[in-house]
Coordinates of C-alpha atoms (C1' of nucleotides) in Angstrom, one line a residue:
Chain A
X999 CA -23.8 23.8 -58.7
X1000 CA -21.9 20.6 -59.1
X1001 CA -19.1 20.0 -56.7
X1002 CA -16.0 18.7 -58.3
X1003 CA -15.5 15.8 -56.0
X1004 CA -18.9 14.6 -54.8
X1005 CA -21.3 12.4 -56.7
X1006 CA -24.2 14.3 -58.1
X1007 CA -26.7 12.7 -55.9
X1008 CA -25.0 14.1 -52.9
X1009 CA -25.0 17.5 -54.3
X1010 CA -28.7 17.3 -55.0
X1011 CA -29.4 16.0 -51.6
X1012 CA -27.3 18.8 -50.0
X1013 CA -29.1 21.5 -52.1
X1014 CA -32.5 20.2 -51.2
X1015 CA -31.6 19.9 -47.5
X1016 CA -30.4 23.5 -47.5
X1017 CA -33.7 24.6 -48.9
X1018 CA -35.5 22.7 -46.1
X1019 CA -33.2 23.8 -43.3
X1020 CA -33.4 27.5 -44.2
X1021 CA -37.2 27.1 -44.4
X1022 CA -37.5 27.9 -48.0
X1023 CA -39.3 24.6 -48.1
X1024 CA -41.5 24.5 -45.1
X1025 CA -42.5 21.3 -43.1
X1026 CA -45.3 19.6 -44.8
X1027 CA -44.8 21.3 -48.1
X1028 CA -44.5 19.4 -51.3
X1029 CA -41.1 18.9 -53.0
X1030 CA -41.1 19.2 -56.8
X1031 CA -41.5 15.8 -58.6
X1032 CA -38.5 13.7 -59.5
X1033 CA -39.0 14.5 -63.1
X1034 CA -39.1 18.2 -62.5
X1035 CA -36.1 18.2 -60.2
X1036 CA -34.2 16.1 -62.8
X1037 CA -35.0 18.6 -65.5
X1038 CA -34.3 21.7 -63.5
X1039 CA -31.1 20.4 -62.1
X1040 CA -29.9 18.8 -65.4
X1041 CA -29.4 15.4 -63.9
X1042 CA -31.0 12.1 -64.6
X1043 CA -34.0 11.0 -62.6
X1044 CA -32.2 8.1 -60.8
X1045 CA -29.8 10.7 -59.4
X1046 CA -32.7 12.6 -58.0
X1047 CA -34.2 9.4 -56.7
X1048 CA -31.0 8.6 -54.9
X1049 CA -30.8 12.1 -53.4
X1050 CA -34.3 11.8 -52.2
X1051 CA -33.6 8.4 -50.6
X1052 CA -30.7 9.9 -48.7
X1053 CA -32.9 12.7 -47.4
X1054 CA -35.5 10.1 -46.6
X1055 CA -33.0 8.2 -44.7
X1056 CA -32.2 11.3 -42.7
X1057 CA -35.8 11.6 -41.9
X1058 CA -36.3 15.0 -43.3
X1059 CA -38.6 14.1 -46.1
X1060 CA -41.4 11.5 -46.7
X1061 CA -42.4 10.0 -50.0
X1062 CA -45.6 8.4 -51.1
X1063 CA -46.2 6.7 -54.4
X1064 CA -48.7 8.7 -56.5
X1065 CA -48.5 11.7 -54.2
X1066 CA -45.0 12.9 -54.2
X1067 CA -42.4 13.8 -51.7
X1068 CA -42.9 16.1 -48.8
X1069 CA -40.9 17.9 -46.1
X1070 CA -41.4 16.1 -42.9
X1071 CA -43.7 17.8 -40.4
X1072 CA -41.4 17.0 -37.6
X1073 CA -37.8 17.6 -38.7
X1074 CA -35.7 15.1 -36.7
X1075 CA -32.1 15.1 -35.9
X1076 CA -29.5 15.5 -38.6
X1077 CA -27.3 14.5 -35.8
X1078 CA -27.7 13.3 -32.2
X1079 CA -27.9 16.8 -30.9
X1080 CA -29.9 18.4 -33.6
X1081 CA -33.0 19.0 -31.6
X1082 CA -30.7 20.7 -29.1
X1083 CA -29.1 22.7 -31.9
X1084 CA -32.5 23.7 -33.0
X1085 CA -33.4 24.9 -29.6
X1086 CA -30.2 26.8 -29.4
X1087 CA -30.5 28.5 -32.7
X1088 CA -34.1 29.6 -32.4
X1089 CA -34.1 30.7 -28.9
X1090 CA -32.9 34.2 -28.2
X1091 CA -32.1 33.5 -24.6
X1092 CA -30.7 30.2 -25.4
X1093 CA -27.2 30.7 -23.9
X1094 CA -28.7 31.6 -20.5
X1095 CA -31.1 28.7 -20.5
X1096 CA -28.3 26.4 -21.4
X1097 CA -26.1 27.8 -18.6
X1098 CA -29.0 27.3 -16.2
X1099 CA -29.1 23.6 -16.9
X1100 CA -25.3 23.4 -17.0
X1101 CA -25.0 25.0 -13.6
X1102 CA -27.1 22.3 -12.1
X1103 CA -25.4 19.5 -13.9
X1104 CA -21.9 20.7 -13.5
X1105 CA -22.3 21.2 -9.8
X1106 CA -23.6 17.7 -9.4
X1107 CA -20.9 16.4 -11.7
X1108 CA -18.2 17.9 -9.6
X1109 CA -19.8 16.6 -6.5
X1110 CA -19.9 13.0 -7.7
X1111 CA -16.5 13.2 -9.2
X1112 CA -15.1 14.2 -5.9
X1113 CA -17.0 11.5 -4.2
X1114 CA -16.2 8.7 -6.6
X1115 CA -12.8 9.6 -7.7
X1116 CA -10.6 6.6 -8.8
X1117 CA -6.9 6.8 -9.5
X1118 CA -7.6 6.7 -13.2
X1119 CA -10.1 9.6 -12.9
X1120 CA -7.5 11.5 -11.0
X1121 CA -5.0 11.0 -13.7
X1122 CA -7.4 11.9 -16.5
X1123 CA -8.6 15.1 -14.8
X1124 CA -5.1 16.1 -13.9
X1125 CA -4.0 15.7 -17.5
X1126 CA -6.9 17.7 -18.8
X1127 CA -6.3 20.4 -16.2
X1128 CA -2.6 20.6 -17.0
X1129 CA -3.3 20.9 -20.7
X1130 CA -5.8 23.6 -20.1
X1131 CA -3.5 25.4 -17.6
X1132 CA -0.6 25.2 -20.0
X1133 CA -2.7 26.7 -22.8
X1134 CA -4.1 29.4 -20.6
X1135 CA -0.6 30.7 -19.8
X1136 CA 0.5 30.9 -23.4
X1137 CA -0.7 32.6 -26.5
X1138 CA -4.4 33.0 -27.0
X1139 CA -6.1 30.6 -29.3
X1140 CA -9.7 30.7 -28.4
X1141 CA -10.8 27.6 -30.2
X1142 CA -8.2 25.5 -28.5
X1143 CA -8.8 26.9 -25.1
X1144 CA -12.5 26.4 -25.4
X1145 CA -11.9 22.8 -26.4
X1146 CA -9.5 22.1 -23.6
X1147 CA -12.0 23.7 -21.2
X1148 CA -14.6 21.3 -22.6
X1149 CA -12.2 18.4 -22.2
X1150 CA -11.6 19.3 -18.5
X1151 CA -15.3 19.3 -17.8
X1152 CA -15.8 16.1 -19.6
X1153 CA -13.1 14.4 -17.7
X1154 CA -14.9 15.5 -14.5
X1155 CA -18.3 14.3 -15.7
X1156 CA -16.8 10.9 -16.6
X1157 CA -15.4 10.6 -13.1
X1158 CA -19.0 10.6 -11.9
X1159 CA -19.3 7.1 -13.3
X1160 CA -22.8 7.9 -14.4
X1161 CA -22.9 7.7 -18.1
X1162 CA -26.2 9.5 -18.4
X1163 CA -24.8 12.5 -16.6
X1164 CA -21.7 12.4 -18.7
X1165 CA -23.6 12.1 -21.9
X1166 CA -26.1 14.8 -21.1
X1167 CA -23.4 17.3 -20.1
X1168 CA -21.4 16.5 -23.1
X1169 CA -24.4 17.2 -25.4
X1170 CA -25.1 20.5 -23.8
X1171 CA -21.6 21.8 -23.6
X1172 CA -20.8 20.7 -27.1
X1173 CA -23.4 23.2 -28.2
X1174 CA -21.4 26.1 -26.9
X1175 CA -18.3 24.7 -28.5
X1176 CA -19.9 24.3 -31.9
X1177 CA -21.9 27.5 -31.7
X1178 CA -21.7 30.3 -34.2
X1179 CA -22.5 32.4 -31.3
X1180 CA -19.2 33.3 -30.0
X1181 CA -20.1 35.3 -26.9
X1182 CA -19.0 32.6 -24.5
X1183 CA -15.8 31.9 -26.4
X1184 CA -15.1 35.6 -26.4
X1185 CA -14.6 35.5 -22.7
X1186 CA -11.2 34.2 -23.4
X1187 CA -10.2 37.4 -25.1
X1188 CA -10.7 39.4 -22.0
X1189 CA -7.8 39.3 -19.5
X1190 CA -9.8 39.6 -16.4
X1191 CA -12.3 37.0 -17.4
X1192 CA -9.7 34.7 -18.6
X1193 CA -7.9 34.9 -15.2
X1194 CA -11.2 34.4 -13.5
X1195 CA -12.0 31.3 -15.5
X1196 CA -8.5 30.0 -14.8
X1197 CA -8.8 30.5 -11.1
X1198 CA -12.2 28.8 -11.0
X1199 CA -10.9 25.9 -12.9
X1200 CA -8.2 25.6 -10.3
X1201 CA -10.7 25.7 -7.4
X1202 CA -12.8 23.0 -9.0
X1203 CA -9.7 20.9 -9.7
X1204 CA -8.3 21.2 -6.2
X1205 CA -11.7 20.4 -4.5
X1206 CA -12.1 17.3 -6.6
X1207 CA -8.5 16.2 -6.1
X1208 CA -8.9 16.7 -2.4
X1209 CA -12.2 14.8 -2.6
X1210 CA -14.4 17.4 -1.1
X1211 CA -17.7 17.0 -2.8
X1212 CA -19.5 20.0 -1.4
X1213 CA -16.7 22.3 -2.2
X1214 CA -16.4 20.9 -5.7
X1215 CA -20.0 21.5 -6.3
X1216 CA -19.9 25.0 -5.0
X1217 CA -16.9 25.8 -7.1
X1218 CA -18.5 24.4 -10.3
X1219 CA -21.7 26.3 -9.6
X1220 CA -19.9 29.5 -9.0
X1221 CA -17.9 28.9 -12.2
X1222 CA -21.1 28.8 -14.3
X1223 CA -22.6 31.7 -12.5
X1224 CA -19.6 33.8 -13.2
X1225 CA -19.8 32.9 -16.8
X1226 CA -23.4 34.0 -16.8
X1227 CA -22.6 37.3 -15.1
X1228 CA -19.8 38.0 -17.5
X1229 CA -22.0 37.4 -20.5
X1230 CA -24.7 39.7 -19.0
X1231 CA -22.0 42.4 -18.5
X1232 CA -20.9 42.0 -22.1
X1233 CA -24.4 42.1 -23.3
X1234 CA -25.2 45.3 -21.4
X1235 CA -22.0 46.8 -22.7
X1236 CA -23.1 45.9 -26.2
X1237 CA -26.5 47.4 -25.7
X1238 CA -24.9 50.7 -24.5
X1239 CA -22.8 50.7 -27.6
X1240 CA -25.8 49.9 -29.7
X1241 CA -27.9 52.7 -28.2
X1242 CA -25.0 55.1 -28.7
X1243 CA -24.9 54.0 -32.3
X1244 CA -28.6 54.7 -32.7
X1245 CA -28.3 58.1 -31.2
X1246 CA -25.5 58.9 -33.7
X1247 CA -27.9 57.9 -36.5
X1248 CA -30.8 60.1 -35.3
X1249 CA -28.5 63.0 -34.8
X1250 CA -27.2 62.9 -38.3
X1251 CA -30.7 63.0 -39.7
X1252 CA -31.5 66.4 -38.0
Chain B
X869 CA -38.8 -11.4 -47.8
X870 CA -40.8 -8.8 -49.6
X871 CA -43.4 -7.0 -47.7
X872 CA -46.7 -6.6 -49.4
X873 CA -47.0 -2.9 -48.9
X874 CA -43.6 -1.4 -48.9
X875 CA -41.4 -0.6 -51.8
X876 CA -38.6 -3.1 -52.4
X877 CA -35.9 -0.5 -51.6
X878 CA -37.4 -0.1 -48.1
X879 CA -37.4 -3.8 -47.6
X880 CA -33.8 -4.1 -48.6
X881 CA -32.8 -1.2 -46.5
X882 CA -34.6 -2.7 -43.5
X883 CA -32.9 -6.1 -44.0
X884 CA -29.5 -4.6 -44.2
X885 CA -30.1 -2.4 -41.2
X886 CA -31.1 -5.4 -39.2
X887 CA -27.9 -7.2 -40.1
X888 CA -25.9 -4.2 -39.0
X889 CA -27.9 -3.5 -35.8
X890 CA -27.7 -7.1 -34.6
X891 CA -24.0 -7.1 -35.3
X892 CA -24.0 -9.7 -38.0
X893 CA -22.3 -7.0 -40.0
X894 CA -19.8 -5.3 -37.7
X895 CA -18.7 -1.6 -37.8
X896 CA -16.1 -1.1 -40.5
X897 CA -16.9 -4.3 -42.3
X898 CA -17.6 -4.4 -46.0
X899 CA -21.1 -4.7 -47.3
X900 CA -21.5 -7.0 -50.4
X901 CA -21.4 -5.1 -53.7
X902 CA -24.5 -3.7 -55.2
X903 CA -24.4 -6.3 -58.0
X904 CA -24.1 -9.1 -55.5
X905 CA -26.9 -7.8 -53.3
X906 CA -29.1 -7.4 -56.3
X907 CA -28.5 -10.9 -57.4
X908 CA -28.9 -12.5 -54.0
X909 CA -32.1 -10.5 -53.2
X910 CA -33.5 -10.9 -56.6
X911 CA -34.0 -7.2 -57.2
X912 CA -32.6 -4.8 -59.7
X913 CA -29.4 -2.9 -58.9
X914 CA -31.1 0.5 -58.8
X915 CA -33.3 -0.8 -56.0
X916 CA -30.2 -1.8 -54.0
X917 CA -28.6 1.6 -54.7
X918 CA -31.7 3.3 -53.3
X919 CA -31.7 1.1 -50.3
X920 CA -28.0 1.9 -49.7
X921 CA -28.7 5.6 -50.1
X922 CA -31.3 5.5 -47.4
X923 CA -28.9 3.7 -45.1
X924 CA -26.3 6.3 -46.0
X925 CA -28.7 9.0 -45.1
X926 CA -29.2 7.4 -41.8
X927 CA -25.5 7.5 -41.3
X928 CA -25.0 3.8 -40.7
X929 CA -23.0 3.1 -43.9
X930 CA -20.4 4.9 -45.9
X931 CA -19.8 4.4 -49.6
X932 CA -16.8 5.0 -51.8
X933 CA -16.5 4.7 -55.5
X934 CA -14.3 1.9 -56.5
X935 CA -14.1 0.5 -53.0
X936 CA -17.6 -0.4 -51.9
X937 CA -19.9 0.3 -49.0
X938 CA -19.0 -0.2 -45.4
X939 CA -20.7 -0.2 -42.1
X940 CA -19.9 3.0 -40.3
X941 CA -17.3 2.7 -37.5
X942 CA -19.4 4.9 -35.4
X943 CA -23.0 3.9 -35.6
X944 CA -25.0 7.1 -35.0
X945 CA -28.5 7.5 -33.8
X946 CA -31.2 5.6 -35.4
X947 CA -33.2 8.1 -33.5
X948 CA -32.5 11.1 -31.4
X949 CA -32.0 9.2 -28.3
X950 CA -30.1 6.2 -29.6
X951 CA -26.8 7.0 -27.8
X952 CA -28.9 7.2 -24.6
X953 CA -30.5 3.9 -25.5
X954 CA -27.2 2.4 -26.0
X955 CA -26.1 3.5 -22.6
X956 CA -29.3 2.2 -21.1
X957 CA -29.1 -1.2 -22.8
X958 CA -25.5 -1.9 -22.0
X959 CA -25.3 -0.7 -18.5
X960 CA -26.4 -3.1 -15.8
X961 CA -27.0 -0.3 -13.3
X962 CA -28.5 1.9 -15.9
X963 CA -31.9 2.5 -14.2
X964 CA -30.2 3.8 -11.0
X965 CA -27.8 6.1 -12.9
X966 CA -30.7 7.4 -14.9
X967 CA -32.7 8.0 -11.7
X968 CA -29.8 9.8 -10.2
X969 CA -29.8 12.3 -13.0
X970 CA -33.5 12.5 -13.1
X971 CA -33.7 13.2 -9.4
X972 CA -31.5 16.3 -9.9
X973 CA -33.4 17.5 -13.0
X974 CA -36.9 16.7 -11.8
X975 CA -36.2 18.6 -8.6
X976 CA -35.0 21.6 -10.4
X977 CA -37.8 21.3 -12.9
X978 CA -40.4 21.4 -10.2
X979 CA -38.6 24.3 -8.6
X980 CA -38.7 26.4 -11.7
X981 CA -42.2 25.4 -12.6
X982 CA -43.4 26.6 -9.3
X983 CA -41.4 29.8 -9.7
X984 CA -42.4 30.6 -13.3
X985 CA -45.9 29.2 -13.4
X986 CA -48.1 30.9 -16.0
X987 CA -51.9 30.5 -16.3
X988 CA -51.3 28.3 -19.4
X989 CA -48.8 26.2 -17.4
X990 CA -51.3 25.8 -14.6
X991 CA -53.9 24.6 -17.0
X992 CA -51.7 22.1 -18.7
X993 CA -50.3 20.7 -15.6
X994 CA -53.7 20.4 -14.1
X995 CA -55.0 18.6 -17.1
X996 CA -52.1 16.2 -17.1
X997 CA -52.5 15.6 -13.3
X998 CA -56.3 15.0 -13.7
X999 CA -55.7 12.5 -16.5
X1000 CA -53.2 10.7 -14.4
X1001 CA -55.3 10.8 -11.3
X1002 CA -58.3 9.6 -13.1
X1003 CA -56.4 6.7 -14.5
X1004 CA -54.9 5.8 -11.2
X1005 CA -58.2 5.3 -9.6
X1006 CA -59.5 3.0 -12.3
X1007 CA -58.4 -0.2 -13.7
X1008 CA -54.8 -0.9 -14.1
X1009 CA -53.3 -0.5 -17.5
X1010 CA -49.6 -0.1 -16.9
X1011 CA -48.6 1.3 -20.2
X1012 CA -51.2 4.1 -20.1
X1013 CA -50.4 5.0 -16.5
X1014 CA -46.7 5.2 -17.3
X1015 CA -47.4 7.4 -20.3
X1016 CA -49.7 9.7 -18.3
X1017 CA -47.0 9.9 -15.6
X1018 CA -44.6 10.9 -18.2
X1019 CA -47.0 13.5 -19.6
X1020 CA -47.4 15.0 -16.1
X1021 CA -43.7 15.4 -15.6
X1022 CA -43.3 16.8 -19.1
X1023 CA -46.0 19.4 -18.5
X1024 CA -44.0 20.4 -15.4
X1025 CA -40.7 20.6 -17.3
X1026 CA -42.3 22.7 -19.9
X1027 CA -43.5 25.1 -17.3
X1028 CA -39.8 25.8 -16.5
X1029 CA -39.6 27.7 -19.7
X1030 CA -36.2 26.4 -20.2
X1031 CA -36.3 24.3 -23.4
X1032 CA -33.0 22.6 -22.7
X1033 CA -34.2 21.4 -19.3
X1034 CA -37.5 20.2 -20.9
X1035 CA -35.7 18.5 -23.7
X1036 CA -33.2 16.8 -21.5
X1037 CA -35.7 15.5 -19.1
X1038 CA -37.9 14.3 -21.9
X1039 CA -35.1 12.3 -23.5
X1040 CA -34.1 10.7 -20.2
X1041 CA -37.6 9.8 -19.1
X1042 CA -38.6 8.6 -22.5
X1043 CA -36.0 5.8 -22.0
X1044 CA -37.9 4.4 -19.1
X1045 CA -41.2 4.6 -21.1
X1046 CA -39.7 2.8 -24.1
X1047 CA -37.7 0.4 -22.1
X1048 CA -38.0 -3.4 -22.4
X1049 CA -36.9 -3.3 -18.8
X1050 CA -40.2 -3.2 -17.1
X1051 CA -39.0 -2.9 -13.5
X1052 CA -40.1 0.7 -13.1
X1053 CA -43.3 0.1 -14.9
X1054 CA -44.0 -2.8 -12.6
X1055 CA -44.3 -0.5 -9.7
X1056 CA -47.8 0.2 -10.9
X1057 CA -48.8 -3.3 -10.2
X1058 CA -48.1 -3.1 -6.6
X1059 CA -50.9 -1.4 -4.5
X1060 CA -48.7 0.2 -1.9
X1061 CA -46.3 1.6 -4.5
X1062 CA -49.1 2.7 -6.7
X1063 CA -50.6 4.7 -3.8
X1064 CA -47.3 6.1 -2.9
X1065 CA -46.7 7.3 -6.4
X1066 CA -50.1 8.8 -6.5
X1067 CA -49.6 10.6 -3.2
X1068 CA -46.3 12.0 -4.4
X1069 CA -47.7 13.2 -7.6
X1070 CA -50.3 15.0 -5.6
X1071 CA -47.6 16.6 -3.4
X1072 CA -45.7 17.8 -6.4
X1073 CA -48.8 19.1 -8.0
X1074 CA -50.0 21.0 -5.0
X1075 CA -46.6 22.6 -4.3
X1076 CA -46.4 23.8 -7.9
X1077 CA -50.0 25.0 -8.0
X1078 CA -49.3 26.9 -4.7
X1079 CA -46.1 28.2 -6.2
X1080 CA -43.8 27.0 -3.5
X1081 CA -40.6 26.3 -5.3
X1082 CA -38.7 24.7 -2.5
X1083 CA -41.5 22.4 -1.6
X1084 CA -42.0 21.4 -5.2
X1085 CA -38.3 20.5 -5.5
X1086 CA -38.3 18.5 -2.3
X1087 CA -41.4 16.7 -3.4
X1088 CA -40.0 15.9 -6.8
X1089 CA -36.7 14.7 -5.3
X1090 CA -38.5 12.5 -2.8
X1091 CA -40.6 11.1 -5.6
X1092 CA -37.5 9.8 -7.5
X1093 CA -35.9 8.7 -4.3
X1094 CA -38.9 6.6 -3.4
X1095 CA -38.9 5.1 -6.9
X1096 CA -35.3 4.1 -6.4
X1097 CA -35.9 2.6 -3.0
X1098 CA -38.8 0.7 -4.3
X1099 CA -36.7 -0.7 -7.2
X1100 CA -34.0 -1.7 -4.8
X1101 CA -36.5 -3.4 -2.6
X1102 CA -37.9 -5.3 -5.5
X1103 CA -34.4 -6.2 -6.6
X1104 CA -33.5 -7.6 -3.2
X1105 CA -36.7 -9.5 -3.2
X1106 CA -35.9 -10.9 -6.6
X1107 CA -32.4 -11.9 -5.3
X1108 CA -33.8 -13.7 -2.3
X1109 CA -36.2 -15.6 -4.6
X1110 CA -33.3 -16.3 -6.9
X1111 CA -31.1 -17.6 -4.1
X1112 CA -34.0 -19.7 -2.9
X1113 CA -34.3 -21.0 -6.4
X1114 CA -30.6 -22.0 -6.4
X1115 CA -30.9 -23.7 -3.1
X1116 CA -33.8 -25.8 -4.4
X1117 CA -31.6 -26.8 -7.3
X1118 CA -28.7 -27.8 -5.2
X1119 CA -30.9 -29.7 -2.8
X1120 CA -32.5 -31.7 -5.5
X1121 CA -29.0 -32.8 -6.7
X1122 CA -28.2 -34.3 -3.3
Chain C
dG211 C1' -77.7 20.2 -62.2
dC212 C1' -75.6 16.7 -59.6
dT213 C1' -73.3 12.4 -58.9
dA214 C1' -70.7 8.5 -60.2
dA215 C1' -67.7 6.3 -63.3
dT216 C1' -64.1 6.5 -66.6
dC217 C1' -60.1 8.3 -68.6
dA218 C1' -56.0 11.0 -68.7
dT219 C1' -52.2 12.7 -66.4
dC220 C1' -49.4 13.0 -62.7
dT221 C1' -46.7 10.8 -59.0
dG222 C1' -43.2 7.4 -57.3
dG223 C1' -41.4 2.4 -58.1
dT224 C1' -38.9 -1.2 -60.8
dA225 C1' -36.1 -3.1 -64.4
dT226 C1' -32.8 -3.3 -68.2
dT227 C1' -29.0 -1.7 -70.7
dA228 C1' -25.0 0.8 -71.5
dC229 C1' -21.4 3.4 -70.2
dC230 C1' -18.1 6.1 -67.1
dA231 C1' -14.7 6.8 -63.3
dG232 C1' -12.1 5.1 -59.4
dT233 C1' -9.9 1.0 -57.0
dT234 C1' -8.1 -3.5 -56.6
dT235 C1' -6.3 -7.7 -58.3
dT236 C1' -4.1 -10.3 -61.8
dT237 C1' -1.1 -11.0 -65.5
dA238 C1' 2.8 -10.3 -68.3
dC239 C1' 7.3 -8.8 -69.1
dA240 C1' 12.0 -7.3 -68.0
Chain D
dT45 C1' 11.3 -10.5 -58.1
dG46 C1' 9.5 -6.2 -59.1
dT47 C1' 7.0 -3.1 -62.0
dA48 C1' 3.7 -1.7 -65.2
dA49 C1' -0.3 -2.7 -67.8
dA50 C1' -4.6 -5.0 -68.3
dA51 C1' -8.6 -7.0 -66.4
dA52 C1' -12.0 -7.2 -63.1
dC53 C1' -14.2 -5.1 -59.6
dT54 C1' -16.5 -1.2 -57.3
dG55 C1' -19.9 2.7 -57.2
dG56 C1' -21.9 6.6 -60.3
dT57 C1' -24.8 8.3 -64.3
dA58 C1' -28.0 8.2 -68.0
dA59 C1' -31.6 6.7 -71.0
dT60 C1' -35.6 4.0 -71.8
dA61 C1' -39.6 1.4 -70.9
dC62 C1' -43.0 0.1 -68.1
dC63 C1' -45.8 -0.6 -63.7
dA64 C1' -48.8 0.9 -59.7
dG65 C1' -51.1 4.3 -57.0
dA66 C1' -53.1 9.0 -56.7
dT67 C1' -55.4 12.9 -58.5
dG68 C1' -58.0 15.7 -61.5
dA69 C1' -60.8 16.3 -65.5
dT70 C1' -64.3 14.7 -68.5
dT71 C1' -68.3 12.2 -69.7
dA72 C1' -72.4 9.7 -68.9
dG73 C1' -76.6 8.8 -66.5
dC74 C1' -80.3 10.1 -63.6

DNA sequence: GCTAATCATCTGGTATTACCAGTTTTTACA
DNA sequence: TGTAAAAACTGGTAATACCAGATGATTAGC
């Protein structure tokens, strides 16, 4: 129960938060009283109070004198992007919806980057492209490649000189980076997809460097579309495998 | 100092937060010790501790045993949209950058809404449109009209059935709603602009109801473009007035 | 039997005191 | 002058007592 390094109040806060986030404690529901929690968790009441204040500061509980503490009806962000994370986690088609928005924004991002390119942008995008290219031609480390891919796109979005566009894209693409869903990341394991991604990054890069906005947009849109198609192909393949697995099960029962 | 209704710990947290947010206490800087704060604010140390835990839960301070409490180097969101707010506040061309992104997303939002319209969507969008239309034809209350405008656009974005798109648009447009910069809101005060906005909302509405995606997109894009043009016109007018003001000043000095 | 008032118990909120564990500063000694 | 130890500082924990608001149970009055 008690972590060796962290203060008790942080442990308690963490435990309570876990109960809330995994829906053991539902929004609106009452949290046990401070005295009860202190007794059950074998800590003093001030420790519980401090833990509850931390959760309150995070906005995930509300407390009222005389009534008790309750899980907030609306659970707000644990971080900036937590509403987005929530959407991503709970939504079975999330990755496709996300790609739909990204297609639009990445296309426009590439368009404006090509249009507004400064020497500093040129340098930054080149550096990011080279790092990614260098990584692509070497040994596969999916996490690093995904991150460098992300960095390349971010350099582009920053070259738009529209901070809202850059911020929005960063928020959305960060979801894929951080995701426990590895389907997108798994594209890097497949040689044909990996080469495709690499070629498309090259097309985007060249169009931006040559300052051809329409070509840059088209290349970026195609890039996301190809990712989507690849994911769909992988998904269908997984469904075929799954159906085959079910058939094997039924057959063994006869 | 002490609010009549709130617990002391909330008052203390609020006061400290204000010092941090108005940059009296800079990121990375040390916060006075618990004992000092307790003494200076004439509260007990547990009250201070609880206040600090609340701030810690908000992510705006960090505490370490033996060292003290410090303002976080990276100040995270006080709310979901706080990074966006930061961009908006600090960026002199913010409203135009924001409109640039909105133009893209609103266009696509209208496109998908027209494409994917369900009966429930139809109902919701109609209700939002009627509320707005009804308000437009009556007495001017800018805040209400802006909010109803926002609701109309939100109903459309929800009809896309892409939660990421809906969320992103909501975040961005909420900035304008909440903004202390009232230039967009001031459009409602001008009869010709108000009528223009109303007509454009009508075009968007009709195109979506008739399920014409391309028309819906074009109408939505035009809508944002017109807002931008109006703002630019108001800005130029303000600059002419400002220059005239300066001339008057110089003339009086002679 | 029903309603209102009172009381008991519960809840979070505040204060005091004592002590512990980690960090930093000061002092003493070689 | 440098190093080690002691003192002072920091946040962390626990216990105790009491206060203020909320809720539920009981009692009294009609």
